[in-house]
Amino acid sequence: MRFVILGGGPSGYAAASAAAALGGQVTLIEDRGLGGSCTLTDAIPSKTLLSTAMTLSTLARADDAGIAFEHGRPRIDMLRAVAHARWVATHQSRGIRDRLEDTTVRVLHGRGRIVRPGAVHVDCEGFEEEIGYDALLVSTGASPWLPPFAVVDHHRVFTTREVLDQRETPERLIVVGAGATGCEYAEFFASSGSAVTLLSARAQVLPAEDEDVAEIVQEAFLSRGMELQMNARITDVAVDGDHVVVTAEDGRSFRGSHAIICMGQRANTSGLGLDVLGVELDDRGAIVIDDDMQTTAAGVYAAGDVAGGMMLASTAAMQGRHAALHAFGRSTEELSLRNVAWTVF
């Protein structure tokens, strides 16, 4: 069977490995790098930066244990910290590439687009190719949502995609969004020396978590000097010279040197040619799937962040493997996501 995969994130490379093991003729198409956002810009880099912050925190308390520094207190060098995070992400991506090279999977570095049922056009650097498929998996992931009211210049106002482009510690950073991602970057930049203001649209940080958990995080943030603003539904983010002004629905205004937008993710479905197949999308733009990862188009599957739901790498990988097994007639029961563990760092 010819099994084609659009996207090389956790769902894509997990599906590729499973399909190859089942004897399929597998082609994986990826235009950014193997590992997807999880490896390249999100989970792996953010956890690496948090590890740097934790190391600094340990050193900062070292004098309590009787350790003295002869040349002053340590600090985070932003340029070296992001360079280290980039190295870790690249190393992980290369590890995925090396594992796939040990299989029969063909990896094409380019962008794929469905041109008609059973055919994908791939635009690579230097050449183009049309590839036929018997089964197709769409696993193109998601990207940071850019609110229409925000001026995102990727310098003073940036998203998680641009964190690894930072060269200096922002003097005063406004973190718009207090979910897991917003809290993680608030923690890192506060440890780096930024004066951080964390804005939550709800009555607590981590609005998807239990209230008692959120209280522990809030107390820790306040003890580290962060400013927390609750029930701050943002209506405007604007750049004013060398400052950023963030305005809330109730009229409150927050001024900083930079702002990072952490207001969720949106599925990467644009430009894939899904309309050619009649693939249905939900009201948030994610691909509609059943419990076997099948879309509304015959022989076409979707897995991971592009299908909405729980945007977790572990869930995406499980969905990708299940899609491959189902396509090859090897799955025995529908995939249940009623019991999924996740962690906020």
mmCIF file of C-alpha atoms in Angstrom:
data_model
loop_
_atom_site.group_PDB
_atom_site.id
_atom_site.type_symbol
_atom_site.label_atom_id
_atom_site.label_comp_id
_atom_site.label_asym_id
_atom_site.label_seq_id
_atom_site.Cartn_x
_atom_site.Cartn_y
_atom_site.Cartn_z
ATOM 1 C CA MET A 1 0.000 0.000 0.000
ATOM 2 C CA ARG A 2 1.157 3.529 -0.818
ATOM 3 C CA PHE A 3 0.883 5.504 2.421
ATOM 4 C CA VAL A 4 1.602 9.246 2.188
ATOM 5 C CA ILE A 5 1.968 11.491 5.224
ATOM 6 C CA LEU A 6 1.792 15.291 5.234
ATOM 7 C CA GLY A 7 3.763 16.515 8.247
ATOM 8 C CA GLY A 8 6.686 15.083 10.195
ATOM 9 C CA GLY A 9 5.679 15.859 13.764
ATOM 10 C CA PRO A 10 4.966 13.218 16.447
ATOM 11 C CA SER A 11 1.875 11.869 14.681
ATOM 12 C CA GLY A 12 3.586 11.854 11.285
ATOM 13 C CA TYR A 13 6.827 10.096 12.174
ATOM 14 C CA ALA A 14 5.051 7.631 14.492
ATOM 15 C CA ALA A 15 2.674 6.726 11.671
ATOM 16 C CA ALA A 16 5.549 6.453 9.210
ATOM 17 C CA SER A 17 7.433 3.987 11.412
ATOM 18 C CA ALA A 18 4.303 1.890 11.985
ATOM 19 C CA ALA A 19 3.334 1.846 8.304
ATOM 20 C CA ALA A 20 6.865 0.897 7.237
ATOM 21 C CA ALA A 21 6.912 -1.961 9.748
ATOM 22 C CA LEU A 22 3.694 -3.220 8.160
ATOM 23 C CA GLY A 23 5.343 -3.322 4.748
ATOM 24 C CA GLY A 24 3.884 -0.143 3.314
ATOM 25 C CA GLN A 25 5.446 2.076 0.675
ATOM 26 C CA VAL A 26 5.697 5.144 2.906
ATOM 27 C CA THR A 27 6.441 8.734 1.903
ATOM 28 C CA LEU A 28 6.644 11.440 4.566
ATOM 29 C CA ILE A 29 6.552 15.086 3.440
ATOM 30 C CA GLU A 30 7.774 17.811 5.806
ATOM 31 C CA ASP A 31 8.702 21.414 4.993
ATOM 32 C CA ARG A 32 10.214 22.598 8.311
ATOM 33 C CA GLY A 33 12.048 19.755 9.993
ATOM 34 C CA LEU A 34 11.280 16.377 11.520
ATOM 35 C CA GLY A 35 9.785 16.520 14.986
ATOM 36 C CA GLY A 36 7.274 19.277 14.259
ATOM 37 C CA SER A 37 6.574 22.216 16.540
ATOM 38 C CA CYS A 38 6.967 20.006 19.630
ATOM 39 C CA THR A 39 10.636 19.447 18.845
ATOM 40 C CA LEU A 40 11.576 22.576 16.947
ATOM 41 C CA THR A 41 9.801 25.495 18.641
ATOM 42 C CA ASP A 42 7.526 24.419 21.492
ATOM 43 C CA ALA A 43 7.859 21.646 24.074
ATOM 44 C CA ILE A 44 11.527 20.701 23.707
ATOM 45 C CA PRO A 45 12.909 24.280 23.525
ATOM 46 C CA SER A 46 10.621 25.541 26.302
ATOM 47 C CA LYS A 47 11.597 22.707 28.655
ATOM 48 C CA THR A 48 15.272 23.302 27.836
ATOM 49 C CA LEU A 49 14.915 26.985 28.713
ATOM 50 C CA LEU A 50 13.062 26.061 31.911
ATOM 51 C CA SER A 51 15.939 23.729 32.792
ATOM 52 C CA THR A 52 18.283 26.700 32.400
ATOM 53 C CA ALA A 53 16.035 28.750 34.694
ATOM 54 C CA MET A 54 15.967 25.943 37.281
ATOM 55 C CA THR A 55 19.774 25.719 37.207
ATOM 56 C CA LEU A 56 19.989 29.449 37.858
ATOM 57 C CA SER A 57 17.458 29.187 40.685
ATOM 58 C CA THR A 58 19.515 26.449 42.334
ATOM 59 C CA LEU A 59 22.674 28.522 42.066
ATOM 60 C CA ALA A 60 20.905 31.587 43.428
ATOM 61 C CA ARG A 61 20.083 29.647 46.610
ATOM 62 C CA ALA A 62 23.531 28.108 46.880
ATOM 63 C CA ASP A 63 24.660 30.608 49.530
ATOM 64 C CA ASP A 64 22.038 29.145 51.867
ATOM 65 C CA ALA A 65 24.023 25.896 51.693
ATOM 66 C CA GLY A 66 27.301 27.649 52.414
ATOM 67 C CA ILE A 67 28.497 28.113 48.808
ATOM 68 C CA ALA A 68 30.039 31.502 48.032
ATOM 69 C CA PHE A 69 30.558 33.156 44.622
ATOM 70 C CA GLU A 70 33.717 35.202 44.314
ATOM 71 C CA HIS A 71 32.608 37.187 41.280
ATOM 72 C CA GLY A 72 28.997 37.998 42.061
ATOM 73 C CA ARG A 73 25.715 36.237 41.385
ATOM 74 C CA PRO A 74 25.097 34.179 38.223
ATOM 75 C CA ARG A 75 22.757 35.366 35.478
ATOM 76 C CA ILE A 76 21.223 33.974 32.309
ATOM 77 C CA ASP A 77 22.998 34.895 29.087
ATOM 78 C CA MET A 78 20.033 35.015 26.700
ATOM 79 C CA LEU A 79 22.104 34.509 23.553
ATOM 80 C CA ARG A 80 23.764 31.377 24.927
ATOM 81 C CA ALA A 81 20.552 30.069 26.494
ATOM 82 C CA VAL A 82 18.600 30.175 23.215
ATOM 83 C CA ALA A 83 21.604 28.776 21.336
ATOM 84 C CA HIS A 84 21.606 25.820 23.725
ATOM 85 C CA ALA A 85 17.855 25.315 23.275
ATOM 86 C CA ARG A 86 18.304 25.421 19.496
ATOM 87 C CA TRP A 87 21.062 22.803 19.736
ATOM 88 C CA VAL A 88 18.855 20.479 21.811
ATOM 89 C CA ALA A 89 15.957 20.862 19.345
ATOM 90 C CA THR A 90 18.197 20.227 16.340
ATOM 91 C CA HIS A 91 19.768 17.192 18.016
ATOM 92 C CA GLN A 92 16.323 15.707 18.689
ATOM 93 C CA SER A 93 15.196 16.381 15.113
ATOM 94 C CA ARG A 94 18.296 14.683 13.726
ATOM 95 C CA GLY A 95 17.660 11.715 15.998
ATOM 96 C CA ILE A 96 14.198 11.291 14.461
ATOM 97 C CA ARG A 97 15.719 11.556 10.978
ATOM 98 C CA ASP A 98 18.325 8.923 11.806
ATOM 99 C CA ARG A 99 15.678 6.514 13.105
ATOM 100 C CA LEU A 100 13.587 6.917 9.966
ATOM 101 C CA GLU A 101 16.665 6.353 7.791
ATOM 102 C CA ASP A 102 16.904 2.883 9.340
ATOM 103 C CA THR A 103 13.482 2.091 7.870
ATOM 104 C CA THR A 104 12.108 2.096 4.311
ATOM 105 C CA VAL A 105 10.393 5.468 4.801
ATOM 106 C CA ARG A 106 11.105 8.030 2.085
ATOM 107 C CA VAL A 107 11.366 11.542 3.513
ATOM 108 C CA LEU A 108 10.822 14.535 1.232
ATOM 109 C CA HIS A 109 11.700 18.019 2.500
ATOM 110 C CA GLY A 110 9.077 20.186 0.892
ATOM 111 C CA ARG A 111 5.436 21.211 1.051
ATOM 112 C CA GLY A 112 2.714 18.848 -0.075
ATOM 113 C CA ARG A 113 -0.662 19.808 -1.527
ATOM 114 C CA ILE A 114 -3.539 17.549 -2.535
ATOM 115 C CA VAL A 115 -4.294 18.088 -6.223
ATOM 116 C CA ARG A 116 -6.955 15.396 -6.706
ATOM 117 C CA PRO A 117 -8.140 12.222 -4.983
ATOM 118 C CA GLY A 118 -5.191 9.856 -4.792
ATOM 119 C CA ALA A 119 -2.475 12.384 -5.670
ATOM 120 C CA VAL A 120 -0.285 14.865 -3.780
ATOM 121 C CA HIS A 121 1.941 17.449 -5.414
ATOM 122 C CA VAL A 122 5.218 18.093 -3.577
ATOM 123 C CA ASP A 123 7.163 21.315 -4.041
ATOM 124 C CA CYS A 124 10.749 20.749 -2.888
ATOM 125 C CA GLU A 125 13.796 22.948 -3.301
ATOM 126 C CA GLY A 126 14.968 22.436 -6.857
ATOM 127 C CA PHE A 127 12.277 20.024 -8.035
ATOM 128 C CA GLU A 128 8.601 19.146 -7.983
ATOM 129 C CA GLU A 129 6.976 15.746 -7.869
ATOM 130 C CA GLU A 130 3.520 14.201 -7.893
ATOM 131 C CA ILE A 131 3.010 11.224 -5.608
ATOM 132 C CA GLY A 132 0.099 8.807 -5.699
ATOM 133 C CA TYR A 133 -1.412 7.362 -2.540
ATOM 134 C CA ASP A 134 -3.814 4.663 -1.453
ATOM 135 C CA ALA A 135 -4.118 6.153 2.042
ATOM 136 C CA LEU A 136 -3.233 9.661 3.189
ATOM 137 C CA LEU A 137 -2.507 10.971 6.675
ATOM 138 C CA VAL A 138 -2.699 14.721 7.327
ATOM 139 C CA SER A 139 -0.540 15.548 10.345
ATOM 140 C CA THR A 140 0.497 19.137 9.669
ATOM 141 C CA GLY A 141 0.128 20.285 13.276
ATOM 142 C CA ALA A 142 -0.845 23.743 14.480
ATOM 143 C CA SER A 143 0.641 27.226 14.800
ATOM 144 C CA PRO A 144 0.300 29.965 17.421
ATOM 145 C CA TRP A 145 -2.986 31.815 17.038
ATOM 146 C CA LEU A 146 -2.505 35.450 16.076
ATOM 147 C CA PRO A 147 -5.452 37.528 17.339
ATOM 148 C CA PRO A 148 -6.715 39.993 14.720
ATOM 149 C CA PHE A 149 -6.431 42.886 17.172
ATOM 150 C CA ALA A 150 -2.704 42.382 17.821
ATOM 151 C CA VAL A 151 0.148 43.937 15.887
ATOM 152 C CA VAL A 152 2.607 41.028 15.851
ATOM 153 C CA ASP A 153 5.885 42.394 14.470
ATOM 154 C CA HIS A 154 7.835 39.301 15.739
ATOM 155 C CA HIS A 155 10.268 41.656 17.482
ATOM 156 C CA ARG A 156 8.556 43.610 20.240
ATOM 157 C CA VAL A 157 5.420 41.499 19.951
ATOM 158 C CA PHE A 158 6.231 37.857 19.281
ATOM 159 C CA THR A 159 4.855 34.337 19.656
ATOM 160 C CA THR A 160 6.392 31.117 20.922
ATOM 161 C CA ARG A 161 7.779 30.586 17.413
ATOM 162 C CA GLU A 162 10.112 33.560 17.891
ATOM 163 C CA VAL A 163 11.354 32.830 21.423
ATOM 164 C CA LEU A 164 14.497 31.216 20.011
ATOM 165 C CA ASP A 165 15.154 34.367 17.967
ATOM 166 C CA GLN A 166 15.604 36.487 21.100
ATOM 167 C CA ARG A 167 19.056 37.899 21.630
ATOM 168 C CA GLU A 168 18.514 39.984 24.744
ATOM 169 C CA THR A 169 16.367 39.705 27.865
ATOM 170 C CA PRO A 170 13.271 41.928 27.526
ATOM 171 C CA GLU A 171 13.325 44.687 30.108
ATOM 172 C CA ARG A 172 9.598 44.447 30.839
ATOM 173 C CA LEU A 173 7.666 41.559 29.293
ATOM 174 C CA ILE A 174 3.891 41.238 29.086
ATOM 175 C CA VAL A 175 2.770 37.616 28.743
ATOM 176 C CA VAL A 176 -0.664 37.523 27.112
ATOM 177 C CA GLY A 177 -2.265 34.235 28.111
ATOM 178 C CA ALA A 178 -1.813 32.283 31.346
ATOM 179 C CA GLY A 179 -2.216 28.716 30.151
ATOM 180 C CA ALA A 180 0.607 26.197 30.443
ATOM 181 C CA THR A 181 2.670 27.833 27.682
ATOM 182 C CA GLY A 182 2.231 31.356 29.025
ATOM 183 C CA CYS A 183 3.193 30.272 32.531
ATOM 184 C CA GLU A 184 6.267 28.416 31.301
ATOM 185 C CA TYR A 185 7.612 31.441 29.439
ATOM 186 C CA ALA A 186 6.664 33.798 32.273
ATOM 187 C CA GLU A 187 8.794 31.610 34.555
ATOM 188 C CA PHE A 188 11.753 31.552 32.168
ATOM 189 C CA PHE A 189 11.846 35.267 31.380
ATOM 190 C CA ALA A 190 11.324 36.241 35.031
ATOM 191 C CA SER A 191 14.322 34.053 35.906
ATOM 192 C CA SER A 192 16.244 35.758 33.107
ATOM 193 C CA GLY A 193 15.751 39.155 34.695
ATOM 194 C CA SER A 194 12.641 40.473 32.927
ATOM 195 C CA ALA A 195 9.971 42.293 34.881
ATOM 196 C CA VAL A 196 7.031 40.075 33.935
ATOM 197 C CA THR A 197 3.334 40.890 33.863
ATOM 198 C CA LEU A 198 1.201 37.787 33.306
ATOM 199 C CA LEU A 199 -2.325 38.370 31.985
ATOM 200 C CA SER A 200 -5.071 35.780 32.408
ATOM 201 C CA ALA A 201 -8.497 36.072 30.805
ATOM 202 C CA ARG A 202 -9.934 34.024 33.687
ATOM 203 C CA ALA A 203 -9.941 34.345 37.476
ATOM 204 C CA GLN A 204 -6.755 32.266 37.836
ATOM 205 C CA VAL A 205 -3.610 31.264 35.989
ATOM 206 C CA LEU A 206 -3.759 27.805 34.373
ATOM 207 C CA PRO A 207 -7.534 28.097 33.833
ATOM 208 C CA ALA A 208 -7.774 24.487 32.609
ATOM 209 C CA GLU A 209 -6.345 23.147 35.890
ATOM 210 C CA ASP A 210 -7.798 22.724 39.383
ATOM 211 C CA GLU A 211 -8.058 25.861 41.471
ATOM 212 C CA ASP A 212 -5.791 24.549 44.245
ATOM 213 C CA VAL A 213 -3.047 23.796 41.699
ATOM 214 C CA ALA A 214 -3.374 27.274 40.212
ATOM 215 C CA GLU A 215 -3.073 28.849 43.658
ATOM 216 C CA ILE A 216 0.288 27.155 44.252
ATOM 217 C CA VAL A 217 1.612 28.472 40.948
ATOM 218 C CA GLN A 218 0.235 31.958 41.594
ATOM 219 C CA GLU A 219 1.883 32.137 45.020
ATOM 220 C CA ALA A 220 5.194 31.010 43.568
ATOM 221 C CA PHE A 221 4.988 33.607 40.794
ATOM 222 C CA LEU A 222 4.126 36.409 43.202
ATOM 223 C CA SER A 223 7.013 35.437 45.484
ATOM 224 C CA ARG A 224 9.342 35.855 42.517
ATOM 225 C CA GLY A 225 8.124 39.362 41.824
ATOM 226 C CA MET A 226 5.776 38.758 38.901
ATOM 227 C CA GLU A 227 2.733 40.928 38.419
ATOM 228 C CA LEU A 228 -0.435 38.875 37.899
ATOM 229 C CA GLN A 229 -3.566 40.369 36.364
ATOM 230 C CA MET A 230 -6.737 38.261 36.352
ATOM 231 C CA ASN A 231 -9.914 38.612 34.275
ATOM 232 C CA ALA A 232 -7.904 40.565 31.722
ATOM 233 C CA ARG A 233 -9.591 39.858 28.383
ATOM 234 C CA ILE A 234 -7.353 41.527 25.843
ATOM 235 C CA THR A 235 -8.806 43.642 23.039
ATOM 236 C CA ASP A 236 -5.705 45.375 21.689
ATOM 237 C CA VAL A 237 -1.948 44.864 21.461
ATOM 238 C CA ALA A 238 -0.079 47.746 19.850
ATOM 239 C CA VAL A 239 3.525 48.817 19.389
ATOM 240 C CA ASP A 240 4.222 52.395 20.476
ATOM 241 C CA GLY A 241 7.796 53.242 19.562
ATOM 242 C CA ASP A 242 10.032 51.216 21.847
ATOM 243 C CA HIS A 243 7.115 50.088 23.986
ATOM 244 C CA VAL A 244 4.145 47.738 23.727
ATOM 245 C CA VAL A 245 0.698 48.695 25.014
ATOM 246 C CA VAL A 246 -1.790 45.937 25.833
ATOM 247 C CA THR A 247 -5.391 46.950 26.513
ATOM 248 C CA ALA A 248 -8.032 44.880 28.303
ATOM 249 C CA GLU A 249 -11.780 44.800 27.745
ATOM 250 C CA ASP A 250 -12.423 46.593 31.049
ATOM 251 C CA GLY A 251 -10.154 49.493 30.083
ATOM 252 C CA ARG A 252 -7.046 48.431 31.971
ATOM 253 C CA SER A 253 -3.836 49.171 30.087
ATOM 254 C CA PHE A 254 -0.458 47.468 30.487
ATOM 255 C CA ARG A 255 2.792 48.874 29.155
ATOM 256 C CA GLY A 256 6.003 46.939 28.568
ATOM 257 C CA SER A 257 9.052 46.758 26.362
ATOM 258 C CA HIS A 258 7.889 43.476 24.757
ATOM 259 C CA ALA A 259 4.899 41.152 24.681
ATOM 260 C CA ILE A 260 4.605 37.440 23.943
ATOM 261 C CA ILE A 261 1.273 36.116 22.655
ATOM 262 C CA CYS A 262 0.325 32.757 24.199
ATOM 263 C CA MET A 263 -3.350 32.565 23.304
ATOM 264 C CA GLY A 264 -3.607 29.066 21.923
ATOM 265 C CA GLN A 265 -3.012 27.220 18.670
ATOM 266 C CA ARG A 266 -4.833 26.946 15.355
ATOM 267 C CA ALA A 267 -4.718 23.930 13.041
ATOM 268 C CA ASN A 268 -2.480 24.143 9.963
ATOM 269 C CA THR A 269 -5.027 23.366 7.240
ATOM 270 C CA SER A 270 -4.533 26.261 4.855
ATOM 271 C CA GLY A 271 -3.108 25.501 1.414
ATOM 272 C CA LEU A 272 -3.308 21.709 1.737
ATOM 273 C CA GLY A 273 -6.044 21.232 -0.849
ATOM 274 C CA LEU A 274 -8.424 19.620 1.638
ATOM 275 C CA ASP A 275 -11.371 21.165 -0.220
ATOM 276 C CA VAL A 276 -10.466 19.028 -3.243
ATOM 277 C CA LEU A 277 -11.397 15.952 -1.208
ATOM 278 C CA GLY A 278 -14.289 17.492 0.697
ATOM 279 C CA VAL A 279 -12.592 17.090 4.083
ATOM 280 C CA GLU A 280 -14.790 18.627 6.763
ATOM 281 C CA LEU A 281 -13.419 21.186 9.227
ATOM 282 C CA ASP A 282 -14.960 22.187 12.549
ATOM 283 C CA ASP A 283 -15.820 25.738 13.637
ATOM 284 C CA ARG A 284 -12.233 26.279 14.833
ATOM 285 C CA GLY A 285 -10.683 25.157 11.555
ATOM 286 C CA ALA A 286 -9.511 21.724 12.746
ATOM 287 C CA ILE A 287 -10.108 18.555 10.730
ATOM 288 C CA VAL A 288 -13.110 16.502 11.840
ATOM 289 C CA ILE A 289 -12.191 12.851 12.543
ATOM 290 C CA ASP A 290 -13.815 9.763 14.024
ATOM 291 C CA ASP A 291 -12.340 7.444 16.660
ATOM 292 C CA ASP A 292 -10.227 5.722 13.996
ATOM 293 C CA MET A 293 -8.705 9.043 12.832
ATOM 294 C CA GLN A 294 -10.703 8.893 9.579
ATOM 295 C CA THR A 295 -11.826 12.161 8.017
ATOM 296 C CA THR A 296 -14.991 12.640 5.967
ATOM 297 C CA ALA A 297 -13.009 11.691 2.829
ATOM 298 C CA ALA A 298 -12.466 8.005 2.087
ATOM 299 C CA GLY A 299 -8.919 6.790 2.704
ATOM 300 C CA VAL A 300 -7.861 10.077 4.305
ATOM 301 C CA TYR A 301 -6.849 10.275 7.962
ATOM 302 C CA ALA A 302 -5.836 13.127 10.269
ATOM 303 C CA ALA A 303 -3.936 12.990 13.552
ATOM 304 C CA GLY A 304 -2.338 15.313 16.075
ATOM 305 C CA ASP A 305 -2.857 19.033 16.498
ATOM 306 C CA VAL A 306 -4.381 19.514 13.024
ATOM 307 C CA ALA A 307 -7.376 17.514 14.293
ATOM 308 C CA GLY A 308 -7.800 19.714 17.397
ATOM 309 C CA GLY A 309 -8.598 18.034 20.696
ATOM 310 C CA MET A 310 -5.725 17.431 23.096
ATOM 311 C CA MET A 311 -2.672 19.077 21.585
ATOM 312 C CA LEU A 312 -0.111 16.774 23.197
ATOM 313 C CA ALA A 313 2.817 15.050 21.495
ATOM 314 C CA SER A 314 2.036 11.740 23.206
ATOM 315 C CA THR A 315 -1.571 11.849 22.034
ATOM 316 C CA ALA A 316 -0.502 12.792 18.517
ATOM 317 C CA ALA A 317 1.926 9.861 18.308
ATOM 318 C CA MET A 318 -0.747 7.428 19.482
ATOM 319 C CA GLN A 319 -3.219 8.819 16.950
ATOM 320 C CA GLY A 320 -0.659 8.543 14.154
ATOM 321 C CA ARG A 321 0.114 4.918 14.955
ATOM 322 C CA HIS A 322 -3.585 4.094 15.177
ATOM 323 C CA ALA A 323 -4.265 5.723 11.793
ATOM 324 C CA ALA A 324 -1.530 3.617 10.186
ATOM 325 C CA LEU A 325 -2.805 0.419 11.782
ATOM 326 C CA HIS A 326 -6.358 1.164 10.656
ATOM 327 C CA ALA A 327 -5.269 1.987 7.110
ATOM 328 C CA PHE A 328 -3.508 -1.388 6.909
ATOM 329 C CA GLY A 329 -6.431 -3.230 8.468
ATOM 330 C CA ARG A 330 -4.540 -4.051 11.654
ATOM 331 C CA SER A 331 -6.474 -2.105 14.299
ATOM 332 C CA THR A 332 -8.868 -4.088 16.449
ATOM 333 C CA GLU A 333 -10.719 -1.345 18.332
ATOM 334 C CA GLU A 334 -11.315 2.389 18.263
ATOM 335 C CA LEU A 335 -8.834 4.687 19.998
ATOM 336 C CA SER A 336 -10.089 6.094 23.295
ATOM 337 C CA LEU A 337 -8.726 9.366 24.661
ATOM 338 C CA ARG A 338 -10.715 9.342 27.899
ATOM 339 C CA ASN A 339 -7.624 8.676 30.042
ATOM 340 C CA VAL A 340 -4.703 10.863 28.973
ATOM 341 C CA ALA A 341 -2.059 12.176 31.345
ATOM 342 C CA TRP A 342 -0.466 15.562 30.874
ATOM 343 C CA THR A 343 2.000 17.669 32.817
ATOM 344 C CA VAL A 344 2.467 21.400 33.352
ATOM 345 C CA PHE A 345 6.112 22.241 34.042
#
